[in-house]
Coordinates of C-alpha atoms and ligand atoms in Angstrom, one line a residue:
X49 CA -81.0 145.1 217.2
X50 CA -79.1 145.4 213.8
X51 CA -76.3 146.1 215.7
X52 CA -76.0 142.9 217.5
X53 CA -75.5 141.4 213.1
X54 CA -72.8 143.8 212.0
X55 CA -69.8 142.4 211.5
X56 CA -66.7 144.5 212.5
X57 CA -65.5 146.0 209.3
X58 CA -62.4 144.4 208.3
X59 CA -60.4 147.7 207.6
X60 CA -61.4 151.4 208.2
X61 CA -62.8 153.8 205.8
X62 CA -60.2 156.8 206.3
X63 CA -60.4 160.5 205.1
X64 CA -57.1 160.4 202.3
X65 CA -54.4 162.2 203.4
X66 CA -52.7 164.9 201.5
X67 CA -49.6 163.1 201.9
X68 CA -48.1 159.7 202.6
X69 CA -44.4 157.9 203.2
X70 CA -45.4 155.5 201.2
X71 CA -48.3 154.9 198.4
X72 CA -48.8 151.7 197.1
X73 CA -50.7 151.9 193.6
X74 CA -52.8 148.4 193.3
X75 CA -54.8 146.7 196.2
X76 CA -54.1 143.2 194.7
X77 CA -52.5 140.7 196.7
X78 CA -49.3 142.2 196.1
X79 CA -50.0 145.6 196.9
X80 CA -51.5 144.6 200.0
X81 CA -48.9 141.8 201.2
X82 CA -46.3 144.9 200.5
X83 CA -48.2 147.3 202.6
X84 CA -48.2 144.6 205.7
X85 CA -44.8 143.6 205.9
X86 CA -44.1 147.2 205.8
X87 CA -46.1 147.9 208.6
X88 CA -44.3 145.0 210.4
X89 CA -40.9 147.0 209.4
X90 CA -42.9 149.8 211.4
X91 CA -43.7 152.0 207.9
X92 CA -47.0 152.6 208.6
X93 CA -47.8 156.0 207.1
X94 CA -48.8 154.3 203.9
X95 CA -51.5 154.8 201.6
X96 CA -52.5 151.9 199.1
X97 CA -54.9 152.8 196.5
X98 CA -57.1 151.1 193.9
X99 CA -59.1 152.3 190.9
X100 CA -61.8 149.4 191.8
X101 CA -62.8 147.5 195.1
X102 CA -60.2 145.8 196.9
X103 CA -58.8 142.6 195.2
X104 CA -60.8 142.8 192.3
X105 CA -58.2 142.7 189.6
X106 CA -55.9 139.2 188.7
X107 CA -56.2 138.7 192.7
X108 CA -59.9 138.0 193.0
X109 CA -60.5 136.2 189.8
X110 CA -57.2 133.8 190.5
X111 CA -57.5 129.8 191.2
X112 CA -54.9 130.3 193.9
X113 CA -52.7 127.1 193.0
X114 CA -49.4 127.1 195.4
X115 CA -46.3 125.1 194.4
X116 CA -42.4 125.6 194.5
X117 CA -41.9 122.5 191.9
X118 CA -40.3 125.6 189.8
X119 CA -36.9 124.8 187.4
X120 CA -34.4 127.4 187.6
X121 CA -32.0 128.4 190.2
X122 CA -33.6 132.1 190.6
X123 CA -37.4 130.6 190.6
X124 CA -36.9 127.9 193.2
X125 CA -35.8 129.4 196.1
X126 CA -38.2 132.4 195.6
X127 CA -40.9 130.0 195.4
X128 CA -40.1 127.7 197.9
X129 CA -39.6 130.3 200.3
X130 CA -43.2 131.8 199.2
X131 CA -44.9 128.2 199.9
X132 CA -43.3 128.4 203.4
X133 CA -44.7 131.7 204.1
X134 CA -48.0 130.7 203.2
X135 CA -48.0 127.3 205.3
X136 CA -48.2 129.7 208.5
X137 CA -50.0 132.6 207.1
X138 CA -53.0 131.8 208.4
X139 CA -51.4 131.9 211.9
X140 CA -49.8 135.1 211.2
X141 CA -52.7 137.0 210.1
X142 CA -55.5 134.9 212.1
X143 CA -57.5 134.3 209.1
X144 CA -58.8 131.0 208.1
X145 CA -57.4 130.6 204.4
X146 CA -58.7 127.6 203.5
X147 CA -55.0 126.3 202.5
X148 CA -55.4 122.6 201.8
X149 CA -52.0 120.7 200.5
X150 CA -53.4 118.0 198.1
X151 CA -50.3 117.4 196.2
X152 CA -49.7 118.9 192.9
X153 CA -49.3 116.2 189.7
X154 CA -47.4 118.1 186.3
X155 CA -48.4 115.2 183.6
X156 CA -46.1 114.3 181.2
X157 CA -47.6 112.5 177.6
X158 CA -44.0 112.6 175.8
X159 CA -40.8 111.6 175.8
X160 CA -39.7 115.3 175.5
X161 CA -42.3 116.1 178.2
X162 CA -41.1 113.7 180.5
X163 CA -37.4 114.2 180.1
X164 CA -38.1 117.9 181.1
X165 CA -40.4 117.1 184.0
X166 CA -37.0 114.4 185.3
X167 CA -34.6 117.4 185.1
X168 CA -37.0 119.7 186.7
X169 CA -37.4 117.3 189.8
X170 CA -33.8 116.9 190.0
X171 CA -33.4 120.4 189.8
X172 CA -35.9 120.7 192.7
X173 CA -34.8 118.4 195.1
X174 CA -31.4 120.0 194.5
X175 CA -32.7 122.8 196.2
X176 CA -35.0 121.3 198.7
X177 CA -38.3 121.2 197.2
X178 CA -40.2 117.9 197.9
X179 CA -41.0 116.6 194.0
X180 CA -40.5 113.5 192.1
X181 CA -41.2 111.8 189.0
X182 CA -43.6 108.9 189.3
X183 CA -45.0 106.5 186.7
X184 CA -48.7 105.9 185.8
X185 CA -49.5 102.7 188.4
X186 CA -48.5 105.5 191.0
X187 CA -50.5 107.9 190.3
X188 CA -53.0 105.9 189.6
X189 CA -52.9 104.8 193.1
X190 CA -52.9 108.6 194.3
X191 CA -55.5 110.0 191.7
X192 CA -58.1 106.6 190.9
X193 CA -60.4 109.2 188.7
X194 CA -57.4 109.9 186.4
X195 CA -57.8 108.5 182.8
X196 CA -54.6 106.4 182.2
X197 CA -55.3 104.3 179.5
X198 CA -52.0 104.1 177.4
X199 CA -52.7 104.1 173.6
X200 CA -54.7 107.2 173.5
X201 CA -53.3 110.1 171.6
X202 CA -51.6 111.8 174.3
X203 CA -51.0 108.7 177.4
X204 CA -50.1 110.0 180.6
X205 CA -46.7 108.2 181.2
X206 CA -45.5 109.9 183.9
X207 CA -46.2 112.8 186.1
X208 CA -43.7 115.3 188.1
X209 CA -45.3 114.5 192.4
X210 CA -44.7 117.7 194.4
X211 CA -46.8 117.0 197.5
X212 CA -46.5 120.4 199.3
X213 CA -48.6 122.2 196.7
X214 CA -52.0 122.8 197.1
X215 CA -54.4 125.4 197.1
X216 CA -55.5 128.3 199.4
X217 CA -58.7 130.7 199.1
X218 CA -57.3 134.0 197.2
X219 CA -60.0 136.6 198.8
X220 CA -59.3 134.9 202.3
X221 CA -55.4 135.8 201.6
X222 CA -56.6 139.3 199.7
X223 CA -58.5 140.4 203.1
X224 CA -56.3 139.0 205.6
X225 CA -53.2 141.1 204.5
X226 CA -55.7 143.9 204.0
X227 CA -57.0 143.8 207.2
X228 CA -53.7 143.5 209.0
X229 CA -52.0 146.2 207.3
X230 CA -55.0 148.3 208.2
X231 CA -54.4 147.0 212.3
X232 CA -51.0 148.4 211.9
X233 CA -52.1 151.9 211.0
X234 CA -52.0 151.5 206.7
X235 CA -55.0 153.3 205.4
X236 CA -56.6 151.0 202.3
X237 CA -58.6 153.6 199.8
X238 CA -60.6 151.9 197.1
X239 CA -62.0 154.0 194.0
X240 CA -59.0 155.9 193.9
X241 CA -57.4 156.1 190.7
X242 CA -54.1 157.1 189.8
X243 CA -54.1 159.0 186.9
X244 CA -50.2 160.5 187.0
X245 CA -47.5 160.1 188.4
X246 CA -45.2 163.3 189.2
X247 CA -41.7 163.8 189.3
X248 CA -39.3 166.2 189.8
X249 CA -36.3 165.9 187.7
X250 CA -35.4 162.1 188.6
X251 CA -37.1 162.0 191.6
X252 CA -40.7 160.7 191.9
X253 CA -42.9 163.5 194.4
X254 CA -46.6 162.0 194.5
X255 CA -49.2 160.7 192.3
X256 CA -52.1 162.5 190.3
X257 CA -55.6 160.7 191.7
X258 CA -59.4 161.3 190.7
X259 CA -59.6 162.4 194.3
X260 CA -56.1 165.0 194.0
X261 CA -52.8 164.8 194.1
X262 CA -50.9 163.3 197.5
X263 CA -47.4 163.7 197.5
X264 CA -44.9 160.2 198.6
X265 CA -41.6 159.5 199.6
X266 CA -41.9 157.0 197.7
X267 CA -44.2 155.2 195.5
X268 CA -44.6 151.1 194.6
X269 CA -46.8 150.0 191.5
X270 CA -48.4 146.8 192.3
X271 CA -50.6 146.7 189.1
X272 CA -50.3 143.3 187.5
X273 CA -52.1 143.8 184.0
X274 CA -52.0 147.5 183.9
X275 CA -48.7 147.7 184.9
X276 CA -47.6 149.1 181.3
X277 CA -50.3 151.8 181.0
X278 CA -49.1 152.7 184.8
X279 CA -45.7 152.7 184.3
X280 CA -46.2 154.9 181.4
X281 CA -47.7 157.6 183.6
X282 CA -44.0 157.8 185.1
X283 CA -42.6 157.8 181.5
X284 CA -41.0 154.0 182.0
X285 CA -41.2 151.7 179.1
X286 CA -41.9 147.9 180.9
X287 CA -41.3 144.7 178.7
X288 CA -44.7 143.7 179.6
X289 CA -47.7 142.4 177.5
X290 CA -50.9 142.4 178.9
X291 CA -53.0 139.0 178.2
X292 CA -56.4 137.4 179.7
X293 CA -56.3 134.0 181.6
X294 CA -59.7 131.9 182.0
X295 CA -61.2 129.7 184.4
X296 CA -64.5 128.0 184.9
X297 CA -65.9 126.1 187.5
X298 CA -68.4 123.2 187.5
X299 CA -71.6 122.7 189.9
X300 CA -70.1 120.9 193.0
X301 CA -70.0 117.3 193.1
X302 CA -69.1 114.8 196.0
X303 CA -65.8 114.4 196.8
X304 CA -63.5 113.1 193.5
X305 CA -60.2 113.8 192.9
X306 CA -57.8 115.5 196.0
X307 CA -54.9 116.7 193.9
X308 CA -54.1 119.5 191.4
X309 CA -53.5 118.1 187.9
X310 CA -51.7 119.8 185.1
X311 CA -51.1 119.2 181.9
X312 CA -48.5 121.5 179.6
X313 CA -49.6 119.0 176.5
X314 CA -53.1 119.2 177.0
X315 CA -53.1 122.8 178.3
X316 CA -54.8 122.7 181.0
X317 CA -55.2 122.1 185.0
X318 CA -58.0 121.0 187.1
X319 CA -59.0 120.7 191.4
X320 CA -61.8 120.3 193.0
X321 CA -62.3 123.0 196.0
X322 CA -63.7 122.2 199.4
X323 CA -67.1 123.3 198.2
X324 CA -67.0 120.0 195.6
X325 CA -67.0 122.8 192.3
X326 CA -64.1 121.4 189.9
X327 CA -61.9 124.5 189.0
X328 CA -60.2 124.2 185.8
X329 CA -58.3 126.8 183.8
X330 CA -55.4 126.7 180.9
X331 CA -53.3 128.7 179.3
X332 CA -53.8 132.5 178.5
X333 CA -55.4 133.8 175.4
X334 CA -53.0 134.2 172.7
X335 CA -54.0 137.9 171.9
X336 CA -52.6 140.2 173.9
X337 CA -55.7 142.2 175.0
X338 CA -57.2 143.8 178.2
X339 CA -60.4 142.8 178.1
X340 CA -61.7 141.0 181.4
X341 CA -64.6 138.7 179.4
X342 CA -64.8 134.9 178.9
X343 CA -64.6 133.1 175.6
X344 CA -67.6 130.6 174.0
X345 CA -64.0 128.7 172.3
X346 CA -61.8 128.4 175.7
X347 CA -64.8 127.0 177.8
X348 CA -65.0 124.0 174.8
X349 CA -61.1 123.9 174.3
X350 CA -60.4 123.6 178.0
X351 CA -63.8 121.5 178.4
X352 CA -62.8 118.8 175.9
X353 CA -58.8 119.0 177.1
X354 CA -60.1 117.9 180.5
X355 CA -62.2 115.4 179.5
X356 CA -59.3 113.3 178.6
X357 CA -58.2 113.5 182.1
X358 CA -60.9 112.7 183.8
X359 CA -64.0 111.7 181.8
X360 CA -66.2 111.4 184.3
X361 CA -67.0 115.3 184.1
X362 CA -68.8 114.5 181.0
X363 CA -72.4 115.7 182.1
X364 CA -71.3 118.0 184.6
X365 CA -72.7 121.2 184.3
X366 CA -70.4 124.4 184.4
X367 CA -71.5 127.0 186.7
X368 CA -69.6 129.8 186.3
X369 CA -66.5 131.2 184.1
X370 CA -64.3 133.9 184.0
X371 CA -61.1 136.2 182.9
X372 CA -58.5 138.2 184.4
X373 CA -55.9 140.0 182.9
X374 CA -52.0 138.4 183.3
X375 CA -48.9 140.6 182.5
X376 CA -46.1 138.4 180.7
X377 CA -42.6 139.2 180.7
X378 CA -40.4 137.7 177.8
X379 CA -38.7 135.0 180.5
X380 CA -42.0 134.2 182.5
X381 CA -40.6 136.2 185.4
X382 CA -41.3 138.4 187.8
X383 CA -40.1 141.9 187.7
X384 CA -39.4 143.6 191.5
X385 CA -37.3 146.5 192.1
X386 CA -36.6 150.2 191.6
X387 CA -36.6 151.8 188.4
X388 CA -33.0 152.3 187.3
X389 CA -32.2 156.3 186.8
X390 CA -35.8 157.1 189.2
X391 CA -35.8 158.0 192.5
X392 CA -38.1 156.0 194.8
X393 CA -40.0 154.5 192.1
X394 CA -40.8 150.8 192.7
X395 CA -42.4 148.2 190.4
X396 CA -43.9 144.9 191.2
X397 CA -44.9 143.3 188.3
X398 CA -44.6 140.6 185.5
X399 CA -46.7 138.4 187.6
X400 CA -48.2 136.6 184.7
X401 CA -50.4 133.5 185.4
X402 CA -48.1 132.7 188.7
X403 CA -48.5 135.2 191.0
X404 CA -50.7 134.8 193.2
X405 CA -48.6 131.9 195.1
X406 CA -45.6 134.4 195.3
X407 CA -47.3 137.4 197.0
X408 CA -45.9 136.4 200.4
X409 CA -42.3 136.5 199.9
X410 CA -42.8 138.9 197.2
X411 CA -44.1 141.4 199.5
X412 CA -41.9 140.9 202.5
X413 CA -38.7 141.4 199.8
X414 CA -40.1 144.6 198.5
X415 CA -41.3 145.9 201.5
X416 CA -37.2 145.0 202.8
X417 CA -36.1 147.2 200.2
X418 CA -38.2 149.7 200.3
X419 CA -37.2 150.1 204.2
X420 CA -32.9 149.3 203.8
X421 CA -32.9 150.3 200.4
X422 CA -31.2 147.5 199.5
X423 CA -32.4 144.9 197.2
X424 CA -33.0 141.2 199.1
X425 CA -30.3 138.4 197.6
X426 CA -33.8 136.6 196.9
X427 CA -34.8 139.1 194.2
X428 CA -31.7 140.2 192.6
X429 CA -31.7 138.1 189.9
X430 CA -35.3 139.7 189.1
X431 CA -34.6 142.9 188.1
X432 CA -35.8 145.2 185.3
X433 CA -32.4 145.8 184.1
X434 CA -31.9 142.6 183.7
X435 CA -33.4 142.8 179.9
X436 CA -31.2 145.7 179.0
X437 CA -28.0 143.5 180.3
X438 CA -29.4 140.3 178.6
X439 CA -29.5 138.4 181.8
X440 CA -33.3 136.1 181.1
X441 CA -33.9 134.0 183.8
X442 CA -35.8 131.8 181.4
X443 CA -38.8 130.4 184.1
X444 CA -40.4 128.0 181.5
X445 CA -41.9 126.1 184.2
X446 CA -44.3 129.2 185.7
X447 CA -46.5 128.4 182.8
X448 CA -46.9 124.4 182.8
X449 CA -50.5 124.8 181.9
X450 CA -49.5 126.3 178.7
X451 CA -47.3 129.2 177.9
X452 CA -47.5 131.7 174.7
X453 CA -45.8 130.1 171.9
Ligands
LIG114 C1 -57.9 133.1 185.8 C2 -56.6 133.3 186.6 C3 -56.1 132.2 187.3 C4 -54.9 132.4 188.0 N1 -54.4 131.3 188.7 C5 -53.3 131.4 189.4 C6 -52.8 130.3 190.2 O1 -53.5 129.3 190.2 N2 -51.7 130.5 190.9 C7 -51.0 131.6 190.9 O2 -50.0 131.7 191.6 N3 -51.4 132.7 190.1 C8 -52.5 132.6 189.4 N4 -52.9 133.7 188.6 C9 -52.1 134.9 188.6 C10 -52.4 135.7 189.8 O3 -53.8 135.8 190.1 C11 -51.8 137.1 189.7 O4 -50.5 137.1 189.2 C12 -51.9 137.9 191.0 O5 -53.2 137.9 191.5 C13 -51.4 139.4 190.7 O6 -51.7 140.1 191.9 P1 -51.4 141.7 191.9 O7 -51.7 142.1 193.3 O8 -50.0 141.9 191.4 O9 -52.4 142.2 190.8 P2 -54.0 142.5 190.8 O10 -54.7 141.6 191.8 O11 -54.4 142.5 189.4 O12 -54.1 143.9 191.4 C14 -53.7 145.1 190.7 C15 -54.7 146.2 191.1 O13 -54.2 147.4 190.5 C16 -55.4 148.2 190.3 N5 -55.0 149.3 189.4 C17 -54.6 149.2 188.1 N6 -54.4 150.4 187.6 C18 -54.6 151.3 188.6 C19 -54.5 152.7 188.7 N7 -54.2 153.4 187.6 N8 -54.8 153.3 189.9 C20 -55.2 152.5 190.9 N9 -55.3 151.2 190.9 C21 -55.0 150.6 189.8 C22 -56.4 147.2 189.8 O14 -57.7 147.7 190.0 C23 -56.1 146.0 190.6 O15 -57.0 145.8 191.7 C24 -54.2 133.6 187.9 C25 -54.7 134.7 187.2 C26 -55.9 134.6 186.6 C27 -56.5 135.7 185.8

């Protein structure tokens, strides 16, 4: 009888091999998106392994925001390309992932703010990204909950319109790439620390786990805020500091505002799901710290930052809130590639607060190179040596909600 309720597990529980092609370090989203469009390349003797359950690291406490309404020439068409993938992801993988375009709104309440939100929609529409600036009788046409009284402190007098964005459900995305990796043959091993990484001479041979060592042909760290204490096992020195984000989420309500707002004055962003909870999040802690608990101040910054934008929250209740750990580059900036001077030794990392809406193209690219050992035109310009040769790519607008200053 209990038989007829069990679901079919999602991926297999497999014994762990003494040795793989391939280990990815870090079931994230990246780690797992890696491992399936390897398996698509037909690389399927691949190992990825997690010191905690699957997805529980940046990737399951993420608010999942897509966009492409990026401003540089690297950024854009990476992003854009990632928003694509995601618009038939849930086709590809036969998942349902909850993706809902609303329309994503970046507020400007400056001159200086607006002037920078102009170029960046000129910028995107330069490369084919739907965006535009729009003034405040607009938007308050497309968002009639939005506070737009002018004379306040910080008005809204414009706002950068990218209607593509939206938001998708980030364990729906984290088990779908799990589970069809695993239908391709990948083997998924939670619990599973790495606790070195081996080499011989300039040539990476396996990794050190709590359950043994397993050699690889080659291994990929996909470890988003512990990138730096993993690359360090390897001996490689990242540009990476490790910083928690917050979010919170109120009771749910009816339905009230369809559109993601954010503001880079105000410091924070807000959406309501499809379950009627408003998510709302900001900028990352300014203390670089990997601790994974929630702050008393952030929940009344953020909380009275968002009441300017939509006032009505006022007696909400907040149901829940929460951390994650974010690892910031100097450029806001991914990092993908091999380590220069280390045989098959790959890094995905410097995903910040923007990853999540990456992991698509992110993983298809690495998982290219790993296979032609070529680096993808898409990611050249994101490579680690690009901070020895002082090539930045300077991604100030991977932040909007507030970046370190
Ligand atoms: C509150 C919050 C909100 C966010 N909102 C957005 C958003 O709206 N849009 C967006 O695009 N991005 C957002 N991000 C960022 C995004 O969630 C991350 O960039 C992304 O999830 C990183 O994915 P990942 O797979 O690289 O890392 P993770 O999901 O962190 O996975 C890394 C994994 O590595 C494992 N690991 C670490 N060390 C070891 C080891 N030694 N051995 C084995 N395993 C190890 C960890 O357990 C972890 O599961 C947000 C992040 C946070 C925290």
């Amino acid at each position: 009888m209990l038989q007829l309720f069990q679901k079919k597990r999602m991926w297999r529980k497999s014994p762990l091999k003494r040795h793989y092609d391939v280990i990815i370090v870090g079931a994230g989203v990246h780690g797992l998106a890696t491992a399936y469009y390897l398996g698509k390349l037909g690389i399927t003797n691949v190992a990825v392994l997690d010191k905690g359950y699957i997805g529980g690291g940046a990737s399951a406490r993420s608010t999942a925001i897509l966009r492409a309404n990026y401003l540089t020439s690297q950024g854009i068409p990476f992003f854009r390309e990632s928003l694509k993938l995601y618009g038939d992801l849930a086709q590809e993988l036969d998942y349902n992932m909850l993706f809902t375009r609303s329309g994503r709104f970046d507020l400007g309440h400056t001159e200086s703010a607006v002037f920078g939100l102009r170029m960046r929609s000129q910028f995107n529409q330069m490369h084919g990204v739907d965006s535009r600036l729009i003034g405040p009788d607009e938007i308050k046409k497309l968002i009639p909950v939005l506070d737009i009284r002018q004379g306040k402190h910080l008005p809204v007098m414009a706002a950068l319109y990218h209607p593509p964005g939206g938001v998708i459900r980030h364990d729906a995305v984290v088990w779908g790439y799990a589970r069809g990796a695993d239908r391709m043959g990948t083997e998924i091993h939670p619990f599973t620390e790495v606790i070195g990484i081996k080499k011989n001479d300039n040539k990476i041979i396996g990794v050190e786990t709590t359950h043994g060592f397993i050699s690889a042909g080659s291994v990929v760290s996909a470890t988003a805020g512990w990138s730096s204490t993993v690359a360090a096992l390897a001996d490689v020195n990242l540009p990476i500091v490790t910083h928690p984000l917050q979010a919170f989420v109120t009771e749910p309500l009816k339905p009230y505002i369809d559109a993601t707002i954010s503001s880079a004055n105000l410091h924070v962003y807000a959406y309501q799901t499809d379950r009627g909870e408003v998510v709302i999040g900001g900028g990352v802690n300014h203390y670089p710290s990997y601790s994974q608990r929630s702050t008393l101040d952030m929940l009344e910054t953020l909380s009275g930052h968002v009441l300017e934008l939509l006032p009505a929250l006022r007696d909400v209740n907040v149901m829940r809130q929460w951390a994650g750990l974010c690892d910031m580059t100097p450029d806001y900036a991914p990092i993908m590639g091999k380590v220069d001077g280390l045989d098959d030794f790959f890094i995905s990392c410097g995903w910040g607060t923007w990853g999540f809406k990456a992991a698509p193209i992110a993983g298809k690219c690495m998982a290219e190179m790993i296979f032609t050992g070529r680096v993808p035109e898409l990611i050249q310009p994101f490579s680690l040596s690009r901070f020895r040769e002082g090539k930045l790519v300077n991604e100030r607008a991977s932040a909007p909600a507030g970046a370190i200053h």
